[in-house]
Amino acid sequence: MDMDIGSYLRSERISTAPYTTLTKLLEKWGTIQPDREAIVTIKVQGPLDCNLDRHLEIHVHEQMDMDIGSYLRSERISAAPYTTLTKLLEKWGTIQPDREAIVCYSHDGTRTSITYGKFYNDAVKLAKGLICIGVKGGDYVGIGGNNTPEWMVGTYGVLFAKACPVYFPFHDKSGDGIKRTLTKVGGCKAILFDPGLGDSHWEVMQRIAQVDQNTGGVLQSDIPALKWLIALSPIGSHEGFPTIASIFCDDNTELPEIDPEDKAAVLQTSGSTGFPKVVEKTHYEFVKYGEDYAFLLDVDIKKDSGTIYYNDRPFFWQGGYPGFVMVVGGTRVTQKTTLALSSYSEIVQFTKTIIHKEKPDCGFFVVPFYLEMTGSEDFLWKFQSVIVSGQPIPPICFEGKGKVYDAFSALYGSTEAGMIAGKIYRSSEPRGDEIIGMLPLAGMELKVVGKDGFVVPRGSKGELYIRSSPQFKGYLNDPEKTAIVLDSSGWYKADDFCKINSAGHLEVLGRVSDVMQISGNKITPSFIEAYVKRHPDVMEVVVFAIKDQSHADDVPCAAVVRVDGSTLTEESLREFIKRELNITEDAKFTENVYVPRHIVFLNDLPRTSTGKSDQKAVKNMCLPKT
């Protein structure tokens, strides 16, 4: 990157200090060199002997040979420029205004795009318009909707105004989740929203606030501070409703200065317990994540490569946030809404169509979609590089070597800690192992801890803790949940079961808790159980997961005890759960996450000695005997 990043420096040296204690060091030297003097005290009387140093010997140990256990620190220094997302857009909008920044495909095959020049100009005009209606630095602005050019303009308009976007999905028709999130964050001055398929999102917004449909001014809402609702694109049923384009302002309104440490987004966690927590991210954090992607995709950020990058994950997910293309000035190709399709096969078929048309250099995929796509005989494209992420990555992914990709990268990350670990596996390099291991990415420290709270030996399994730079500071306005996962030294408890192998690579083995991982989503059995229990014919239920070997994905299953005399069937129970979930048309695929694929009816549930249902025994009862 040739940007002038000002008076900022980062160290180009990585510390080689062992992750140990002072007492362990004394134990080591006291054992292996017990006769060496540790401290020499000299009492000086009279003039100081200038040749005193000839009596002292300095011993330099080039490398500590201590066994430091299951601890890793990154050996790579980030090349991310210390700048803001807005400065990057200004750069690309100025020097390559005609290059496409974002390309979006709707499921009817419609292709829409926006160039860097239009993107930059529209974002600046929107920022001035937002300032004119009272949005100021430090305010929050909710943004919800599908992957569209308008979503990008909305996001960067908010950023140029020095406000902070709060992202939310439209999965729930009631809007309760949106209200909960925006109320939790507080200070939300406006909401920018995509009207959705058939204006479905607009219907949700009307449940959130009463609004003047001529001005977008909020008349009444349960969300404190909310003053404006503005559509990202025209509402089909209300053409006169204000859109972001209608508030564009091209006057001399001065835009505020933005610092790399200013807030750039509030992201939701996966909501594995049913109610997502929220995490703030800065401009620099997103720039660093973009550079992490560039590293794993083998893209040199100092060259104008014109990279075309495919990633269909939602923009509001950390794994789908468009930071990489903003760092390299490339083109992001995506789907407007992957989740509107109802099955893996539908999604993958459409994905293949887009990839064959756009011919991207590199791509990002979660495990199940990658395996489904590359297992198709009619997939005919070869990437220069791909990132595969989302859950423990099976070695079968290597079967695409030289055919689907030249370079394959495994990536492990989280909303809280960012891009944590990864490794590039190039087709030109021989592989001798059968596991996919990873190394900490720039600025990361990792340790695997046992039940006693201490670092376990290499090769032993335990729970992963992460310390990052920039550091995860906790969940916004939620000190209690923060205290559960973040200690006073900055170590974040990841809830993942891992080990560091003899080669010094991190292996992610699964979740410590009973969280299921389905298509990149994390969900607890108890959340699904709560919906099943709403049916009046259900007496008891235990939800558990089985592994889909073809996709390396968890499949939700349920063991149900019906009330006496009930004739409840699998299909009728599934339909009941779908109605209770109240999922929008834009999110039909999430039924695969929340609705049990297999339901087994039992007369009774096995119990533990304390009278609780024995989940392991229930699962064993339900699985077919081999």
mmCIF file of C-alpha atoms in Angstrom, residues 109-477:
data_model
loop_
_atom_site.group_PDB
_atom_site.id
_atom_site.type_symbol
_atom_site.label_atom_id
_atom_site.label_comp_id
_atom_site.label_asym_id
_atom_site.label_seq_id
_atom_site.Cartn_x
_atom_site.Cartn_y
_atom_site.Cartn_z
ATOM 1 C CA GLY A 109 -29.871 -13.897 -12.335
ATOM 2 C CA THR A 110 -29.945 -10.096 -12.213
ATOM 3 C CA ARG A 111 -26.463 -8.594 -11.892
ATOM 4 C CA THR A 112 -25.985 -5.226 -10.199
ATOM 5 C CA SER A 113 -22.737 -3.460 -9.392
ATOM 6 C CA ILE A 114 -21.198 -0.203 -8.277
ATOM 7 C CA THR A 115 -17.848 1.315 -9.259
ATOM 8 C CA TYR A 116 -15.399 2.743 -6.773
ATOM 9 C CA GLY A 117 -15.965 6.247 -8.112
ATOM 10 C CA LYS A 118 -19.755 6.160 -7.709
ATOM 11 C CA PHE A 119 -19.421 4.326 -4.407
ATOM 12 C CA TYR A 120 -17.162 7.054 -2.988
ATOM 13 C CA ASN A 121 -19.199 9.977 -4.318
ATOM 14 C CA ASP A 122 -22.538 8.539 -3.130
ATOM 15 C CA ALA A 123 -21.145 7.692 0.325
ATOM 16 C CA VAL A 124 -19.864 11.250 0.783
ATOM 17 C CA LYS A 125 -23.206 12.756 -0.317
ATOM 18 C CA LEU A 126 -25.068 10.422 2.052
ATOM 19 C CA ALA A 127 -22.755 11.374 4.931
ATOM 20 C CA LYS A 128 -23.542 15.042 4.382
ATOM 21 C CA GLY A 129 -27.255 14.240 4.230
ATOM 22 C CA LEU A 130 -27.075 12.295 7.483
ATOM 23 C CA ILE A 131 -25.267 15.173 9.185
ATOM 24 C CA CYS A 132 -27.991 17.536 7.949
ATOM 25 C CA ILE A 133 -30.721 15.441 9.637
ATOM 26 C CA GLY A 134 -28.829 15.417 12.919
ATOM 27 C CA VAL A 135 -26.612 12.310 12.821
ATOM 28 C CA LYS A 136 -23.292 13.185 14.441
ATOM 29 C CA GLY A 137 -20.049 11.593 15.528
ATOM 30 C CA GLY A 138 -20.586 8.954 18.197
ATOM 31 C CA ASP A 139 -24.172 8.177 17.167
ATOM 32 C CA TYR A 140 -25.194 4.672 16.198
ATOM 33 C CA VAL A 141 -27.116 3.929 13.004
ATOM 34 C CA GLY A 142 -28.813 0.569 12.482
ATOM 35 C CA ILE A 143 -28.258 -1.056 9.072
ATOM 36 C CA GLY A 144 -30.181 -4.132 8.020
ATOM 37 C CA GLY A 145 -30.659 -5.977 4.768
ATOM 38 C CA ASN A 146 -29.141 -8.030 2.004
ATOM 39 C CA ASN A 147 -25.802 -7.800 0.199
ATOM 40 C CA THR A 148 -26.369 -4.881 -2.157
ATOM 41 C CA PRO A 149 -24.432 -1.854 -3.446
ATOM 42 C CA GLU A 150 -26.871 0.296 -1.466
ATOM 43 C CA TRP A 151 -25.878 -1.508 1.747
ATOM 44 C CA MET A 152 -22.275 -0.545 1.044
ATOM 45 C CA VAL A 153 -23.156 3.091 0.314
ATOM 46 C CA GLY A 154 -25.247 3.174 3.498
ATOM 47 C CA THR A 155 -22.406 1.770 5.590
ATOM 48 C CA TYR A 156 -19.763 4.150 4.270
ATOM 49 C CA GLY A 157 -22.105 7.137 4.405
ATOM 50 C CA VAL A 158 -22.517 6.434 8.116
ATOM 51 C CA LEU A 159 -18.739 6.039 8.512
ATOM 52 C CA PHE A 160 -17.935 9.301 6.702
ATOM 53 C CA ALA A 161 -20.331 11.024 9.151
ATOM 54 C CA LYS A 162 -18.226 9.503 11.964
ATOM 55 C CA ALA A 163 -21.210 7.541 13.243
ATOM 56 C CA CYS A 164 -21.117 3.784 13.835
ATOM 57 C CA PRO A 165 -23.226 1.189 11.961
ATOM 58 C CA VAL A 166 -25.033 -1.443 14.026
ATOM 59 C CA TYR A 167 -25.733 -4.424 11.777
ATOM 60 C CA PHE A 168 -28.717 -6.726 12.151
ATOM 61 C CA PRO A 169 -30.398 -9.449 10.053
ATOM 62 C CA PHE A 170 -34.079 -9.713 9.117
ATOM 63 C CA HIS A 171 -34.546 -13.351 10.130
ATOM 64 C CA ASP A 172 -37.446 -12.738 12.495
ATOM 65 C CA LYS A 173 -40.751 -11.340 11.178
ATOM 66 C CA SER A 174 -41.687 -9.924 14.581
ATOM 67 C CA GLY A 175 -38.690 -7.555 14.734
ATOM 68 C CA ASP A 176 -38.152 -8.397 18.413
ATOM 69 C CA GLY A 177 -34.509 -9.324 17.856
ATOM 70 C CA ILE A 178 -33.806 -6.035 16.085
ATOM 71 C CA LYS A 179 -35.424 -4.046 18.896
ATOM 72 C CA ARG A 180 -33.468 -6.019 21.493
ATOM 73 C CA THR A 181 -30.135 -5.407 19.766
ATOM 74 C CA LEU A 182 -30.614 -1.690 19.075
ATOM 75 C CA THR A 183 -31.930 -1.079 22.582
ATOM 76 C CA LYS A 184 -28.950 -2.939 24.048
ATOM 77 C CA VAL A 185 -26.519 -0.767 22.092
ATOM 78 C CA GLY A 186 -28.362 2.479 22.890
ATOM 79 C CA GLY A 187 -28.067 5.832 21.128
ATOM 80 C CA CYS A 188 -29.389 4.566 17.790
ATOM 81 C CA LYS A 189 -30.356 7.745 15.909
ATOM 82 C CA ALA A 190 -31.521 6.201 12.607
ATOM 83 C CA ILE A 191 -32.108 2.918 10.793
ATOM 84 C CA LEU A 192 -31.191 2.302 7.143
ATOM 85 C CA PHE A 193 -32.956 -0.784 5.813
ATOM 86 C CA ASP A 194 -33.314 -2.854 2.674
ATOM 87 C CA PRO A 195 -37.060 -3.233 1.845
ATOM 88 C CA GLY A 196 -36.551 -6.990 1.252
ATOM 89 C CA LEU A 197 -38.278 -9.457 -1.044
ATOM 90 C CA GLY A 198 -41.868 -8.342 -1.531
ATOM 91 C CA ASP A 199 -41.232 -5.510 0.969
ATOM 92 C CA SER A 200 -40.941 -8.121 3.744
ATOM 93 C CA HIS A 201 -38.336 -6.064 5.626
ATOM 94 C CA TRP A 202 -40.513 -2.975 5.383
ATOM 95 C CA GLU A 203 -43.280 -4.922 7.119
ATOM 96 C CA VAL A 204 -40.867 -5.735 9.952
ATOM 97 C CA MET A 205 -39.808 -2.099 10.259
ATOM 98 C CA GLN A 206 -43.426 -1.034 10.715
ATOM 99 C CA ARG A 207 -43.558 -3.303 13.780
ATOM 100 C CA ILE A 208 -40.508 -1.519 15.176
ATOM 101 C CA ALA A 209 -41.641 2.085 14.792
ATOM 102 C CA GLN A 210 -44.521 4.288 13.745
ATOM 103 C CA VAL A 211 -43.152 6.531 11.046
ATOM 104 C CA ASP A 212 -44.193 9.485 8.888
ATOM 105 C CA GLN A 213 -44.098 7.844 5.460
ATOM 106 C CA ASN A 214 -43.395 11.138 3.706
ATOM 107 C CA THR A 215 -40.377 12.180 5.756
ATOM 108 C CA GLY A 216 -39.142 8.976 7.428
ATOM 109 C CA GLY A 217 -39.412 10.699 10.805
ATOM 110 C CA VAL A 218 -40.168 8.321 13.685
ATOM 111 C CA LEU A 219 -43.387 9.149 15.523
ATOM 112 C CA GLN A 220 -43.178 6.415 18.159
ATOM 113 C CA SER A 221 -40.802 3.534 18.915
ATOM 114 C CA ASP A 222 -39.649 1.376 21.811
ATOM 115 C CA ILE A 223 -36.059 2.019 20.696
ATOM 116 C CA PRO A 224 -34.747 5.043 22.645
ATOM 117 C CA ALA A 225 -33.221 7.904 20.597
ATOM 118 C CA LEU A 226 -34.545 6.557 17.250
ATOM 119 C CA LYS A 227 -35.475 9.519 15.021
ATOM 120 C CA TRP A 228 -35.359 8.291 11.410
ATOM 121 C CA LEU A 229 -36.159 5.299 9.197
ATOM 122 C CA ILE A 230 -34.634 5.526 5.727
ATOM 123 C CA ALA A 231 -34.815 2.875 3.007
ATOM 124 C CA LEU A 232 -31.633 1.825 1.232
ATOM 125 C CA SER A 233 -33.634 1.427 -2.002
ATOM 126 C CA PRO A 234 -37.220 2.266 -3.009
ATOM 127 C CA ILE A 235 -40.075 0.443 -1.286
ATOM 128 C CA GLY A 236 -42.302 -1.107 -3.925
ATOM 129 C CA SER A 237 -45.539 -0.454 -2.061
ATOM 130 C CA HIS A 238 -44.575 3.060 -0.881
ATOM 131 C CA GLU A 239 -42.675 4.810 -3.655
ATOM 132 C CA GLY A 240 -42.626 8.137 -1.844
ATOM 133 C CA PHE A 241 -40.876 6.806 1.269
ATOM 134 C CA PRO A 242 -37.447 8.448 1.801
ATOM 135 C CA THR A 243 -34.401 6.544 0.534
ATOM 136 C CA ILE A 244 -30.722 7.215 1.089
ATOM 137 C CA ALA A 245 -30.583 8.734 -2.429
ATOM 138 C CA SER A 246 -33.340 11.197 -1.503
ATOM 139 C CA ILE A 247 -31.262 12.658 1.346
ATOM 140 C CA PHE A 248 -27.995 12.905 -0.626
ATOM 141 C CA CYS A 249 -26.462 16.325 -0.054
ATOM 142 C CA ASP A 250 -23.808 17.828 -2.330
ATOM 143 C CA ASP A 251 -23.190 21.105 -0.516
ATOM 144 C CA ASN A 252 -20.188 22.341 1.437
ATOM 145 C CA THR A 253 -21.049 20.464 4.632
ATOM 146 C CA GLU A 254 -17.737 19.663 6.291
ATOM 147 C CA LEU A 255 -17.083 16.019 7.069
ATOM 148 C CA PRO A 256 -15.425 15.182 10.406
ATOM 149 C CA GLU A 257 -11.891 13.802 10.691
ATOM 150 C CA ILE A 258 -11.822 10.067 11.398
ATOM 151 C CA ASP A 259 -9.173 8.156 13.341
ATOM 152 C CA PRO A 260 -8.210 4.497 12.751
ATOM 153 C CA GLU A 261 -9.285 3.759 16.352
ATOM 154 C CA ASP A 262 -12.781 5.204 15.843
ATOM 155 C CA LYS A 263 -15.704 2.769 15.934
ATOM 156 C CA ALA A 264 -16.532 1.288 12.528
ATOM 157 C CA ALA A 265 -19.204 -1.305 13.338
ATOM 158 C CA VAL A 266 -21.176 -3.141 15.961
ATOM 159 C CA LEU A 267 -21.371 -6.811 14.999
ATOM 160 C CA GLN A 268 -23.626 -9.467 16.471
ATOM 161 C CA THR A 269 -22.208 -12.769 17.650
ATOM 162 C CA SER A 270 -23.678 -16.018 16.323
ATOM 163 C CA GLY A 271 -26.318 -16.048 19.054
ATOM 164 C CA SER A 272 -25.658 -19.654 20.023
ATOM 165 C CA THR A 273 -27.755 -19.189 23.166
ATOM 166 C CA GLY A 274 -30.574 -17.568 21.205
ATOM 167 C CA PHE A 275 -29.809 -13.896 21.929
ATOM 168 C CA PRO A 276 -26.719 -12.521 20.174
ATOM 169 C CA LYS A 277 -24.201 -10.439 22.064
ATOM 170 C CA VAL A 278 -22.687 -7.390 20.356
ATOM 171 C CA VAL A 279 -19.070 -6.431 19.760
ATOM 172 C CA GLU A 280 -17.619 -3.104 18.614
ATOM 173 C CA LYS A 281 -14.933 -3.022 15.930
ATOM 174 C CA THR A 282 -12.670 -0.134 14.892
ATOM 175 C CA HIS A 283 -11.606 0.971 11.434
ATOM 176 C CA TYR A 284 -8.118 -0.391 11.990
ATOM 177 C CA GLU A 285 -9.418 -3.773 13.089
ATOM 178 C CA PHE A 286 -11.270 -4.205 9.781
ATOM 179 C CA VAL A 287 -8.213 -3.022 7.839
ATOM 180 C CA LYS A 288 -6.089 -5.566 9.695
ATOM 181 C CA TYR A 289 -8.613 -8.349 9.000
ATOM 182 C CA GLY A 290 -8.518 -7.399 5.328
ATOM 183 C CA GLU A 291 -4.746 -7.739 5.343
ATOM 184 C CA ASP A 292 -5.072 -11.129 7.076
ATOM 185 C CA TYR A 293 -7.304 -12.270 4.208
ATOM 186 C CA ALA A 294 -4.814 -10.940 1.666
ATOM 187 C CA PHE A 295 -2.050 -12.929 3.350
ATOM 188 C CA LEU A 296 -4.086 -16.146 3.350
ATOM 189 C CA LEU A 297 -5.169 -15.607 -0.251
ATOM 190 C CA ASP A 298 -1.585 -15.010 -1.387
ATOM 191 C CA VAL A 299 -2.419 -11.497 -2.586
ATOM 192 C CA ASP A 300 0.258 -8.797 -2.380
ATOM 193 C CA ILE A 301 -1.432 -5.670 -1.016
ATOM 194 C CA LYS A 302 1.382 -3.477 -2.401
ATOM 195 C CA LYS A 303 0.439 -4.314 -5.978
ATOM 196 C CA ASP A 304 -2.595 -3.163 -7.923
ATOM 197 C CA SER A 305 -3.678 -6.689 -8.734
ATOM 198 C CA GLY A 306 -7.284 -6.106 -9.809
ATOM 199 C CA THR A 307 -8.230 -9.136 -7.731
ATOM 200 C CA ILE A 308 -11.741 -10.547 -8.219
ATOM 201 C CA TYR A 309 -12.914 -12.159 -5.006
ATOM 202 C CA TYR A 310 -15.982 -14.344 -4.448
ATOM 203 C CA ASN A 311 -17.603 -14.428 -1.000
ATOM 204 C CA ASP A 312 -21.359 -14.940 -0.596
ATOM 205 C CA ARG A 313 -21.427 -14.583 3.203
ATOM 206 C CA PRO A 314 -23.641 -11.739 4.465
ATOM 207 C CA PHE A 315 -21.895 -8.386 4.686
ATOM 208 C CA PHE A 316 -22.970 -8.124 8.338
ATOM 209 C CA TRP A 317 -21.009 -11.274 9.277
ATOM 210 C CA GLN A 318 -17.387 -10.745 10.156
ATOM 211 C CA GLY A 319 -16.437 -13.432 7.627
ATOM 212 C CA GLY A 320 -18.462 -11.617 4.969
ATOM 213 C CA TYR A 321 -17.559 -8.022 5.790
ATOM 214 C CA PRO A 322 -16.059 -6.375 2.674
ATOM 215 C CA GLY A 323 -12.753 -5.390 4.266
ATOM 216 C CA PHE A 324 -10.424 -7.414 2.033
ATOM 217 C CA VAL A 325 -11.429 -5.741 -1.243
ATOM 218 C CA MET A 326 -11.139 -2.325 0.400
ATOM 219 C CA VAL A 327 -7.544 -3.103 1.405
ATOM 220 C CA VAL A 328 -6.482 -4.368 -2.037
ATOM 221 C CA GLY A 329 -8.822 -2.326 -4.236
ATOM 222 C CA GLY A 330 -10.320 -5.476 -5.747
ATOM 223 C CA THR A 331 -13.825 -6.509 -6.788
ATOM 224 C CA ARG A 332 -16.121 -8.413 -4.431
ATOM 225 C CA VAL A 333 -18.574 -10.778 -6.132
ATOM 226 C CA THR A 334 -21.445 -11.964 -3.963
ATOM 227 C CA GLN A 335 -25.041 -13.126 -3.805
ATOM 228 C CA LYS A 336 -27.739 -10.728 -2.701
ATOM 229 C CA THR A 337 -29.014 -13.221 -0.147
ATOM 230 C CA THR A 338 -27.735 -16.778 0.068
ATOM 231 C CA LEU A 339 -30.127 -17.594 2.886
ATOM 232 C CA ALA A 340 -33.227 -17.070 0.711
ATOM 233 C CA LEU A 341 -32.598 -20.455 -0.920
ATOM 234 C CA SER A 342 -33.762 -23.458 1.039
ATOM 235 C CA SER A 343 -31.069 -26.124 0.523
ATOM 236 C CA TYR A 344 -27.348 -26.698 0.034
ATOM 237 C CA SER A 345 -27.888 -27.940 -3.512
ATOM 238 C CA GLU A 346 -29.864 -24.824 -4.556
ATOM 239 C CA ILE A 347 -27.283 -22.481 -3.076
ATOM 240 C CA VAL A 348 -24.341 -24.353 -4.571
ATOM 241 C CA GLN A 349 -25.904 -24.596 -8.031
ATOM 242 C CA PHE A 350 -26.417 -20.838 -8.100
ATOM 243 C CA THR A 351 -22.909 -20.285 -6.709
ATOM 244 C CA LYS A 352 -21.384 -22.349 -9.518
ATOM 245 C CA THR A 353 -23.305 -20.321 -12.097
ATOM 246 C CA ILE A 354 -21.922 -17.047 -10.703
ATOM 247 C CA ILE A 355 -18.362 -18.343 -10.447
ATOM 248 C CA HIS A 356 -18.368 -19.645 -14.012
ATOM 249 C CA LYS A 357 -19.567 -16.216 -15.210
ATOM 250 C CA GLU A 358 -17.332 -13.946 -13.122
ATOM 251 C CA LYS A 359 -14.187 -16.130 -13.011
ATOM 252 C CA PRO A 360 -12.910 -14.899 -9.617
ATOM 253 C CA ASP A 361 -9.236 -15.207 -8.719
ATOM 254 C CA CYS A 362 -9.973 -16.243 -5.163
ATOM 255 C CA GLY A 363 -12.837 -17.135 -2.880
ATOM 256 C CA PHE A 364 -14.059 -17.636 0.673
ATOM 257 C CA PHE A 365 -16.319 -20.556 1.638
ATOM 258 C CA VAL A 366 -17.623 -22.260 4.756
ATOM 259 C CA VAL A 367 -16.933 -25.990 4.911
ATOM 260 C CA PRO A 368 -20.285 -27.546 3.897
ATOM 261 C CA PHE A 369 -20.789 -25.304 0.856
ATOM 262 C CA TYR A 370 -17.186 -25.785 -0.258
ATOM 263 C CA LEU A 371 -17.473 -29.575 -0.105
ATOM 264 C CA GLU A 372 -20.812 -29.597 -1.923
ATOM 265 C CA MET A 373 -19.467 -27.297 -4.648
ATOM 266 C CA THR A 374 -16.118 -28.974 -5.255
ATOM 267 C CA GLY A 375 -17.739 -32.423 -5.179
ATOM 268 C CA SER A 376 -19.830 -31.522 -8.234
ATOM 269 C CA GLU A 377 -18.680 -32.950 -11.542
ATOM 270 C CA ASP A 378 -19.856 -29.839 -13.375
ATOM 271 C CA PHE A 379 -17.732 -27.423 -11.316
ATOM 272 C CA LEU A 380 -15.125 -26.343 -13.857
ATOM 273 C CA TRP A 381 -13.340 -23.343 -12.334
ATOM 274 C CA LYS A 382 -9.893 -23.249 -10.742
ATOM 275 C CA PHE A 383 -9.109 -20.563 -8.172
ATOM 276 C CA GLN A 384 -5.675 -19.128 -7.585
ATOM 277 C CA SER A 385 -6.480 -19.363 -3.871
ATOM 278 C CA VAL A 386 -9.351 -20.130 -1.519
ATOM 279 C CA ILE A 387 -10.061 -19.694 2.173
ATOM 280 C CA VAL A 388 -12.204 -22.335 3.882
ATOM 281 C CA SER A 389 -13.531 -21.612 7.349
ATOM 282 C CA GLY A 390 -16.528 -21.898 9.645
ATOM 283 C CA GLN A 391 -15.853 -25.064 11.665
ATOM 284 C CA PRO A 392 -13.194 -27.801 12.067
ATOM 285 C CA ILE A 393 -11.887 -28.342 8.538
ATOM 286 C CA PRO A 394 -11.633 -31.966 7.322
ATOM 287 C CA PRO A 395 -8.614 -33.197 5.306
ATOM 288 C CA ILE A 396 -10.953 -34.096 2.403
ATOM 289 C CA CYS A 397 -10.683 -30.402 1.461
ATOM 290 C CA PHE A 398 -7.171 -31.163 0.155
ATOM 291 C CA GLU A 399 -8.621 -33.281 -2.633
ATOM 292 C CA GLY A 400 -9.094 -30.088 -4.667
ATOM 293 C CA LYS A 401 -5.333 -29.504 -4.772
ATOM 294 C CA GLY A 402 -4.219 -28.493 -8.265
ATOM 295 C CA LYS A 403 -7.749 -28.949 -9.616
ATOM 296 C CA VAL A 404 -9.919 -26.484 -7.688
ATOM 297 C CA TYR A 405 -7.144 -24.252 -6.362
ATOM 298 C CA ASP A 406 -3.415 -23.513 -6.433
ATOM 299 C CA ALA A 407 -3.405 -22.430 -2.784
ATOM 300 C CA PHE A 408 -5.764 -23.500 -0.005
ATOM 301 C CA SER A 409 -5.966 -21.685 3.321
ATOM 302 C CA ALA A 410 -7.638 -22.858 6.483
ATOM 303 C CA LEU A 411 -8.962 -20.019 8.641
ATOM 304 C CA TYR A 412 -10.165 -19.977 12.230
ATOM 305 C CA GLY A 413 -11.807 -16.851 13.589
ATOM 306 C CA SER A 414 -14.522 -15.454 15.829
ATOM 307 C CA THR A 415 -16.561 -12.272 16.076
ATOM 308 C CA GLU A 416 -14.859 -11.478 19.364
ATOM 309 C CA ALA A 417 -11.190 -12.063 18.542
ATOM 310 C CA GLY A 418 -11.224 -11.552 14.767
ATOM 311 C CA MET A 419 -8.994 -13.545 12.424
ATOM 312 C CA ILE A 420 -7.201 -15.825 14.836
ATOM 313 C CA ALA A 421 -5.254 -18.556 13.040
ATOM 314 C CA GLY A 422 -4.704 -19.827 9.538
ATOM 315 C CA LYS A 423 -2.260 -21.455 7.196
ATOM 316 C CA ILE A 424 -1.650 -21.536 3.448
ATOM 317 C CA TYR A 425 -1.251 -24.954 1.804
ATOM 318 C CA ARG A 426 0.124 -24.524 -1.718
ATOM 319 C CA SER A 427 -0.288 -27.135 -4.441
ATOM 320 C CA SER A 428 3.393 -26.780 -5.268
ATOM 321 C CA GLU A 429 4.440 -27.793 -1.755
ATOM 322 C CA PRO A 430 4.447 -31.437 -0.639
ATOM 323 C CA ARG A 431 2.262 -32.454 2.291
ATOM 324 C CA GLY A 432 3.142 -35.297 4.597
ATOM 325 C CA ASP A 433 0.442 -35.006 7.235
ATOM 326 C CA GLU A 434 -3.253 -35.766 7.133
ATOM 327 C CA ILE A 435 -4.483 -33.041 9.443
ATOM 328 C CA ILE A 436 -5.200 -29.389 8.805
ATOM 329 C CA GLY A 437 -3.238 -27.345 11.302
ATOM 330 C CA MET A 438 -3.018 -23.571 11.593
ATOM 331 C CA LEU A 439 -0.660 -20.925 12.922
ATOM 332 C CA PRO A 440 -1.597 -17.729 14.771
ATOM 333 C CA LEU A 441 -2.144 -14.782 12.456
ATOM 334 C CA ALA A 442 -0.389 -11.448 12.960
ATOM 335 C CA GLY A 443 -0.822 -10.026 16.452
ATOM 336 C CA MET A 444 -2.229 -13.223 17.958
ATOM 337 C CA GLU A 445 -1.214 -15.322 20.968
ATOM 338 C CA LEU A 446 -2.827 -18.700 21.603
ATOM 339 C CA LYS A 447 -2.673 -21.068 24.550
ATOM 340 C CA VAL A 448 -4.427 -24.346 25.306
ATOM 341 C CA VAL A 449 -5.466 -24.668 28.940
ATOM 342 C CA GLY A 450 -6.501 -27.672 31.016
ATOM 343 C CA LYS A 451 -9.248 -27.911 33.629
ATOM 344 C CA ASP A 452 -6.788 -26.703 36.283
ATOM 345 C CA GLY A 453 -6.363 -23.407 34.417
ATOM 346 C CA PHE A 454 -2.731 -24.040 33.412
ATOM 347 C CA VAL A 455 -1.200 -24.486 29.978
ATOM 348 C CA VAL A 456 -1.176 -28.143 28.944
ATOM 349 C CA PRO A 457 1.849 -29.889 27.374
ATOM 350 C CA ARG A 458 2.186 -29.950 23.582
ATOM 351 C CA GLY A 459 -0.077 -32.576 22.060
ATOM 352 C CA SER A 460 -2.569 -32.494 24.940
ATOM 353 C CA LYS A 461 -6.145 -31.367 24.461
ATOM 354 C CA GLY A 462 -7.739 -28.462 26.259
ATOM 355 C CA GLU A 463 -9.659 -25.229 25.866
ATOM 356 C CA LEU A 464 -8.296 -22.475 23.654
ATOM 357 C CA TYR A 465 -7.581 -18.980 25.006
ATOM 358 C CA ILE A 466 -6.709 -16.080 22.694
ATOM 359 C CA ARG A 467 -5.022 -12.736 23.246
ATOM 360 C CA SER A 468 -5.041 -10.368 20.325
ATOM 361 C CA SER A 469 -3.745 -7.041 19.125
ATOM 362 C CA PRO A 470 -5.980 -5.097 18.614
ATOM 363 C CA GLN A 471 -7.516 -6.559 21.735
ATOM 364 C CA PHE A 472 -11.078 -7.789 22.237
ATOM 365 C CA LYS A 473 -12.404 -5.456 24.941
ATOM 366 C CA GLY A 474 -15.628 -7.256 25.764
ATOM 367 C CA TYR A 475 -19.294 -7.287 24.829
ATOM 368 C CA LEU A 476 -20.870 -3.865 24.469
ATOM 369 C CA ASN A 477 -22.898 -2.891 27.557
#
